[in-house]
């Protein structure tokens, strides 16, 4: 669906990234994180990171023994303060490490995935937010505005698919 080559950790970790649409979950042992495209009515959540780059897939890492759905709800609450109602699997992002495994790296290697859901925001709780240096701001914006932002090709494809799923269109 989409391909990219991100660089993380101040250039120390180079990856190949593929984004896929699928309602089937990838292997549990490869799933390190969960993310969601979060809707509130006709608006979508947009986060701006510390580099002032926008993204529409808030979420984060699973804790040991945590189910995907529990991790998703916890991460959205901690990262942006939103409780969510209905969720549905939208797809996943598959990453492949192009660099050697870092010392002490506790996550799946060389392949890992982030499952992406759609979710509906229900209520906001600012007291639940755990400060994160990677999150500079979070806000809802119109879908039209979201598509004008400098989102990755994969995120735009996921957002388009999420919109289609909500409207019942292909």
Coordinates of N, CA and C in Angstrom, one line a residue:
X1 N 0.8 -1.2 0.0 CA 0.0 0.0 0.0 C 0.9 1.3 0.0
X2 N 1.9 1.3 0.9 CA 2.8 2.4 1.0 C 4.1 2.0 1.5
X3 N 5.2 2.6 1.1 CA 6.5 2.2 1.5 C 7.3 3.5 1.9
X4 N 8.1 3.4 2.9 CA 9.0 4.5 3.3 C 10.2 3.9 4.0
X5 N 11.2 4.8 4.2 CA 12.5 4.4 4.9 C 12.8 5.4 6.0
X6 N 12.1 5.2 7.1 CA 12.4 6.2 8.2 C 13.7 5.9 8.9
X7 N 14.1 7.0 9.6 CA 15.4 6.9 10.4 C 15.0 7.4 11.8
X8 N 15.3 6.6 12.8 CA 14.9 6.9 14.2 C 16.2 7.0 15.0
X9 N 16.0 7.5 16.3 CA 17.1 7.5 17.2 C 18.3 8.3 16.8
X10 N 18.1 9.5 16.3 CA 19.2 10.4 15.9 C 20.1 9.7 14.8
X11 N 19.4 9.0 13.9 CA 20.1 8.4 12.8 C 20.7 7.0 13.1
X12 N 20.5 6.5 14.3 CA 21.1 5.2 14.7 C 20.3 4.0 14.1
X13 N 19.0 4.2 13.9 CA 18.1 3.1 13.5 C 17.5 3.4 12.2
X14 N 17.9 2.7 11.1 CA 17.3 2.8 9.8 C 16.3 1.7 9.6
X15 N 15.2 2.0 9.0 CA 14.1 1.0 8.8 C 13.5 1.0 7.4
X16 N 12.9 -0.1 7.0 CA 12.1 -0.1 5.9 C 10.7 -0.3 6.4
X17 N 9.7 0.5 5.9 CA 8.4 0.6 6.4 C 7.4 0.3 5.3
X18 N 6.4 -0.6 5.5 CA 5.3 -0.9 4.6 C 4.0 -0.8 5.4
X19 N 3.1 -0.1 4.8 CA 1.8 0.1 5.4 C 0.8 -0.7 4.7
X20 N -0.1 -1.5 5.4 CA -1.0 -2.4 4.8 C -2.4 -2.2 5.4
X21 N -3.4 -2.3 4.6 CA -4.8 -2.4 5.1 C -5.2 -3.8 5.3
X22 N -5.7 -4.2 6.4 CA -6.2 -5.5 6.7 C -7.0 -5.5 8.0
X23 N -8.0 -6.3 8.0 CA -8.8 -6.5 9.2 C -8.3 -7.7 10.0
X24 N -7.3 -8.4 9.5 CA -6.7 -9.5 10.2 C -5.5 -9.0 10.9
X25 N -5.3 -9.5 12.2 CA -4.2 -9.0 13.0 C -2.9 -9.8 12.5
X26 N -1.8 -9.1 12.5 CA -0.5 -9.7 12.2 C -0.1 -10.6 13.4
X27 N 1.0 -11.4 13.3 CA 1.4 -12.3 14.4 C 1.6 -11.5 15.7
X28 N 1.1 -12.0 16.8 CA 1.1 -11.3 18.1 C 2.6 -11.0 18.5
X29 N 3.5 -12.0 18.3 CA 4.8 -11.9 18.7 C 5.6 -10.8 18.0
X30 N 5.1 -10.3 16.9 CA 5.8 -9.2 16.2 C 5.2 -7.9 16.5
X31 N 4.0 -7.8 17.2 CA 3.3 -6.6 17.4 C 3.9 -5.9 18.7
X32 N 4.6 -4.8 18.4 CA 5.2 -4.0 19.5 C 4.4 -2.8 20.0
X33 N 3.5 -2.3 19.1 CA 2.8 -1.1 19.4 C 1.4 -1.1 18.8
X34 N 0.5 -0.2 19.3 CA -0.8 0.0 18.7 C -1.0 1.4 18.5
X35 N -1.8 1.8 17.4 CA -2.0 3.2 17.1 C -3.5 3.2 16.6
X36 N -4.0 4.5 16.5 CA -5.3 4.6 16.0 C -5.5 6.0 15.3
X37 N -6.4 5.9 14.3 CA -6.9 7.2 13.7 C -8.1 7.5 14.5
X38 N -8.1 8.6 15.3 CA -9.1 8.9 16.2 C -10.1 10.0 15.7
X39 N -11.4 9.6 15.6 CA -12.4 10.5 15.1 C -13.2 11.1 16.2
X40 N -13.6 12.3 16.0 CA -14.7 12.9 16.9 C -15.6 13.6 15.9
X41 N -16.8 13.0 15.6 CA -17.7 13.4 14.6 C -17.0 13.4 13.3
X42 N -16.9 14.5 12.6 CA -16.3 14.6 11.3 C -14.9 15.2 11.4
X43 N -14.3 15.1 12.6 CA -12.9 15.6 12.8 C -12.0 14.4 13.1
X44 N -10.7 14.7 12.9 CA -9.7 13.6 13.2 C -8.6 14.3 14.0
X45 N -8.1 13.5 14.9 CA -7.0 13.9 15.8 C -5.7 14.0 15.0
X46 N -5.0 15.2 15.2 CA -3.7 15.4 14.6 C -2.7 15.8 15.8
X47 N -1.6 15.1 15.8 CA -0.6 15.4 16.8 C 0.6 16.0 16.1
X48 N 1.2 17.0 16.8 CA 2.4 17.5 16.3 C 3.5 17.1 17.2
X49 N 4.6 16.5 16.6 CA 5.7 16.1 17.5 C 6.7 17.2 17.7
X50 N 7.7 16.8 18.5 CA 8.7 17.8 18.9 C 9.5 18.4 17.8
X51 N 9.5 17.8 16.6 CA 10.1 18.3 15.4 C 9.2 19.1 14.6
X52 N 8.0 19.4 15.1 CA 6.9 20.1 14.4 C 6.3 19.4 13.2
X53 N 6.4 18.0 13.2 CA 5.9 17.2 12.2 C 4.6 16.6 12.6
X54 N 3.5 16.7 11.8 CA 2.2 16.2 12.2 C 2.1 14.7 11.9
X55 N 1.2 14.0 12.7 CA 0.9 12.6 12.5 C -0.5 12.4 13.0
X56 N -1.2 11.4 12.4 CA -2.6 11.1 12.7 C -2.8 9.7 13.3
X57 N -1.7 9.1 13.8 CA -1.8 7.8 14.4 C -1.2 7.8 15.8
X58 N -1.8 8.4 16.8 CA -1.3 8.4 18.1 C -1.4 6.9 18.7
X59 N -0.6 6.7 19.7 CA -0.6 5.4 20.3 C 0.8 5.1 20.8
X60 N 1.1 3.8 21.1 CA 2.4 3.5 21.6 C 2.6 2.0 21.9
X61 N 3.6 1.7 22.7 CA 4.0 0.4 23.0 C 3.1 -0.4 23.9
X62 N 3.0 -1.7 23.7 CA 2.3 -2.6 24.6 C 3.1 -2.8 25.8
X63 N 2.5 -3.0 26.9 CA 3.1 -3.5 28.2 C 3.1 -5.0 28.2
X64 N 4.0 -5.7 28.9 CA 4.0 -7.1 28.9 C 2.6 -7.7 29.3
X65 N 2.1 -8.6 28.5 CA 0.9 -9.3 28.8 C -0.4 -8.5 28.5
X66 N -0.2 -7.3 28.0 CA -1.4 -6.4 27.7 C -2.0 -6.8 26.4
X67 N -3.3 -6.8 26.3 CA -4.0 -7.1 25.0 C -3.8 -5.8 24.1
X68 N -4.0 -6.0 22.8 CA -3.9 -4.9 21.9 C -4.9 -3.8 22.2
X69 N -6.2 -4.2 22.5 CA -7.2 -3.2 22.7 C -7.0 -2.5 24.1
X70 N -6.5 -3.2 25.1 CA -6.2 -2.5 26.4 C -5.1 -1.5 26.2
X71 N -4.0 -2.0 25.4 CA -2.9 -1.1 25.2 C -3.3 0.2 24.4
X72 N -4.2 0.0 23.4 CA -4.7 1.1 22.6 C -5.4 2.1 23.5
X73 N -6.3 1.6 24.3 CA -7.1 2.6 25.2 C -6.2 3.3 26.2
X74 N -5.3 2.6 26.7 CA -4.3 3.2 27.7 C -3.5 4.2 27.0
X75 N -2.9 3.8 25.9 CA -2.0 4.8 25.2 C -2.7 6.0 24.7
X76 N -3.9 5.9 24.2 CA -4.6 7.1 23.8 C -4.9 8.0 24.9
X77 N -5.3 7.4 26.1 CA -5.6 8.2 27.3 C -4.3 8.9 27.8
X78 N -3.2 8.2 27.9 CA -2.0 8.7 28.4 C -1.4 9.8 27.4
X79 N -1.4 9.5 26.1 CA -0.8 10.4 25.2 C -1.6 11.7 24.9
X80 N -2.9 11.5 24.7 CA -3.7 12.7 24.3 C -4.9 13.0 25.2
X81 N -5.1 12.1 26.2 CA -6.2 12.4 27.2 C -7.6 12.0 26.8
X82 N -7.7 11.2 25.7 CA -9.1 10.8 25.2 C -9.4 9.4 25.6
X83 N -10.6 9.2 26.1 CA -11.2 7.9 26.3 C -11.9 7.6 24.9
X84 N -11.9 6.3 24.5 CA -12.5 5.9 23.2 C -13.6 4.9 23.4
X85 N -14.5 4.9 22.5 CA -15.6 4.0 22.5 C -15.3 2.9 21.5
X86 N -16.0 2.9 20.4 CA -15.9 1.9 19.3 C -14.5 1.9 18.7
X87 N -13.9 0.7 18.5 CA -12.6 0.6 17.8 C -12.8 -0.5 16.7
X88 N -11.9 -0.4 15.7 CA -11.9 -1.5 14.7 C -10.5 -1.5 14.1
X89 N -10.0 -2.7 13.8 CA -8.7 -2.9 13.2 C -8.8 -2.4 11.7
X90 N -7.8 -1.5 11.4 CA -7.8 -0.9 10.0 C -6.6 -1.5 9.2
X91 N -5.5 -1.8 9.9 CA -4.4 -2.3 9.1 C -3.2 -2.4 10.1
X92 N -2.0 -2.4 9.5 CA -0.8 -2.4 10.3 C 0.4 -1.8 9.5
X93 N 1.4 -1.4 10.2 CA 2.6 -0.9 9.7 C 3.7 -1.9 10.0
X94 N 4.3 -2.4 9.0 CA 5.4 -3.4 9.1 C 6.7 -2.7 9.0
X95 N 7.6 -2.9 10.0 CA 8.9 -2.3 9.9 C 10.0 -3.4 9.8
X96 N 11.0 -3.2 9.1 CA 12.2 -4.1 9.0 C 13.4 -3.3 9.3
X97 N 14.2 -3.7 10.3 CA 15.5 -3.0 10.6 C 16.5 -3.2 9.5
X98 N 17.1 -2.1 9.1 CA 18.2 -2.2 8.1 C 19.6 -2.1 8.8
X99 N 19.6 -1.8 10.1 CA 20.8 -1.6 10.9 C 20.9 -2.8 11.9
X100 N 22.1 -3.0 12.4 CA 22.2 -4.1 13.5 C 21.4 -3.8 14.7
X101 N 21.0 -4.8 15.4 CA 20.2 -4.7 16.6 C 21.0 -3.9 17.6
X102 N 20.3 -2.8 18.1 CA 21.0 -2.0 19.2 C 21.2 -2.9 20.5
X103 N 22.2 -2.6 21.2 CA 22.4 -3.3 22.5 C 21.2 -3.0 23.4
X104 N 20.8 -4.1 24.0 CA 19.7 -3.9 25.0 C 18.3 -3.7 24.3
X105 N 18.2 -3.8 23.0 CA 16.9 -3.5 22.3 C 15.9 -4.6 22.7
X106 N 14.8 -4.3 23.4 CA 13.9 -5.3 24.0 C 12.7 -5.7 23.1
X107 N 12.7 -5.1 21.9 CA 11.5 -5.3 21.0 C 11.8 -6.3 19.9
X108 N 10.8 -6.8 19.3 CA 11.0 -7.8 18.2 C 12.0 -7.2 17.1
X109 N 12.9 -8.1 16.6 CA 13.9 -7.7 15.7 C 14.2 -8.9 14.8
X110 N 14.4 -8.7 13.5 CA 14.5 -7.5 12.8 C 13.1 -6.9 12.3
X111 N 12.1 -7.8 12.4 CA 10.7 -7.3 12.0 C 9.9 -7.0 13.2
X112 N 9.1 -5.9 13.0 CA 8.1 -5.6 14.1 C 6.9 -4.9 13.4
X113 N 5.8 -4.9 14.0 CA 4.6 -4.3 13.5 C 3.9 -3.4 14.5
X114 N 3.2 -2.4 14.0 CA 2.3 -1.6 14.8 C 0.9 -1.7 14.2
X115 N 0.0 -2.2 15.0 CA -1.4 -2.4 14.5 C -2.1 -1.1 14.6
X116 N -2.8 -0.7 13.5 CA -3.5 0.5 13.4 C -5.0 0.3 13.5
X117 N -5.7 1.0 14.3 CA -7.2 0.9 14.5 C -7.8 2.2 14.1
X118 N -9.1 2.2 13.9 CA -9.9 3.4 13.9 C -10.6 3.4 15.3
X119 N -10.8 4.6 15.8 CA -11.4 4.7 17.2 C -12.3 6.0 17.2
X120 N -13.3 6.0 18.1 CA -14.2 7.1 18.2 C -13.9 7.7 19.6
X121 N -13.6 9.0 19.7 CA -13.4 9.7 20.9 C -14.7 9.8 21.7
X122 N -14.7 9.6 23.0 CA -15.9 9.7 23.8 C -15.8 10.8 24.8
X123 N -14.7 10.9 25.6 CA -14.6 11.9 26.6 C -13.1 12.3 26.8
X124 N -12.9 13.5 27.3 CA -11.5 14.0 27.4 C -11.2 14.1 28.9
X125 N -10.0 13.7 29.3 CA -9.5 13.8 30.7 C -8.1 14.3 30.7
X126 N -7.9 15.6 30.8 CA -6.6 16.2 30.8 C -5.7 15.6 31.9
X127 N -6.3 15.2 33.0 CA -5.5 14.7 34.2 C -4.8 13.4 33.9
X128 N -5.3 12.7 32.9 CA -4.8 11.4 32.5 C -3.6 11.4 31.6
X129 N -3.3 12.6 31.1 CA -2.1 12.7 30.2 C -0.8 12.6 30.9
X130 N 0.0 11.7 30.4 CA 1.4 11.5 30.9 C 2.3 12.3 30.0
X131 N 3.0 13.3 30.5 CA 3.8 14.2 29.6 C 4.8 13.3 28.8
X132 N 4.9 13.7 27.5 CA 5.7 12.9 26.6 C 6.5 14.0 25.8
X133 N 7.8 13.9 25.8 CA 8.6 14.9 25.0 C 8.4 14.8 23.5
X134 N 7.8 13.7 23.0 CA 7.6 13.6 21.6 C 6.3 14.2 21.1
X135 N 5.4 14.6 22.1 CA 4.1 15.2 21.7 C 4.1 16.7 22.1
X136 N 4.2 17.5 21.1 CA 4.1 19.0 21.3 C 2.7 19.5 21.4
X137 N 1.8 18.9 20.6 CA 0.4 19.4 20.7 C -0.5 18.3 20.1
X138 N -1.8 18.3 20.5 CA -2.8 17.4 19.9 C -4.1 18.2 19.8
X139 N -4.7 18.0 18.6 CA -6.0 18.8 18.4 C -6.8 18.0 17.4
X140 N -8.1 18.3 17.4 CA -8.9 17.7 16.3 C -9.0 18.8 15.2
X141 N -9.0 18.3 14.0 CA -9.2 19.2 12.8 C -10.1 18.5 11.8
X142 N -10.5 19.3 10.9 CA -11.4 18.8 9.8 C -10.6 17.8 9.0
X143 N -11.3 16.8 8.4 CA -10.6 15.9 7.5 C -10.0 16.6 6.3
X144 N -10.6 17.6 5.8 CA -10.0 18.4 4.7 C -8.7 19.0 5.1
X145 N -8.6 19.6 6.3 CA -7.4 20.2 6.7 C -6.3 19.1 6.9
X146 N -6.7 17.9 7.5 CA -5.7 16.9 7.7 C -5.0 16.5 6.4
X147 N -5.7 16.4 5.3 CA -5.1 16.0 4.1 C -4.2 17.1 3.5
X148 N -4.2 18.3 4.0 CA -3.3 19.4 3.6 C -2.0 19.3 4.4
X149 N -2.0 18.6 5.4 CA -0.8 18.5 6.3 C 0.3 17.7 5.7
X150 N 1.5 17.8 6.2 CA 2.6 17.1 5.7 C 2.7 15.7 6.3
X151 N 1.7 14.9 6.0 CA 1.6 13.5 6.5 C 2.4 12.6 5.6
X152 N 2.8 11.4 6.1 CA 3.5 10.5 5.3 C 2.5 9.8 4.3
X153 N 3.0 9.2 3.3 CA 2.1 8.6 2.3 C 1.3 7.5 3.0
X154 N 1.9 6.7 3.9 CA 1.2 5.7 4.6 C 0.1 6.2 5.5
X155 N 0.4 7.3 6.2 CA -0.7 7.9 7.0 C -1.8 8.4 6.2
X156 N -1.5 9.0 5.1 CA -2.6 9.5 4.2 C -3.4 8.4 3.7
X157 N -2.8 7.3 3.3 CA -3.5 6.1 2.9 C -4.4 5.5 4.0
X158 N -3.9 5.4 5.2 CA -4.6 4.9 6.3 C -5.8 5.9 6.6
X159 N -5.6 7.2 6.6 CA -6.7 8.1 6.8 C -7.8 8.0 5.8
X160 N -7.4 7.9 4.5 CA -8.4 7.7 3.4 C -9.2 6.5 3.6
X161 N -8.5 5.4 4.0 CA -9.2 4.1 4.2 C -10.1 4.2 5.4
X162 N -9.7 4.9 6.5 CA -10.5 5.0 7.7 C -11.8 5.8 7.3
X163 N -11.6 6.9 6.5 CA -12.8 7.7 6.1 C -13.7 6.8 5.3
X164 N -13.2 6.0 4.4 CA -14.1 5.1 3.6 C -14.8 4.1 4.4
X165 N -14.1 3.6 5.4 CA -14.8 2.6 6.3 C -15.9 3.2 7.1
X166 N -15.7 4.5 7.5 CA -16.8 5.2 8.2 C -18.0 5.5 7.4
X167 N -17.7 5.8 6.1 CA -18.8 6.2 5.2 C -19.4 5.0 4.5
X168 N -18.8 3.8 4.6 CA -19.3 2.6 3.9 C -18.9 2.6 2.4
X169 N -18.0 3.4 2.0 CA -17.6 3.4 0.6 C -16.3 2.6 0.5
X170 N -16.0 2.2 -0.8 CA -14.8 1.4 -1.0 C -13.6 2.3 -1.1

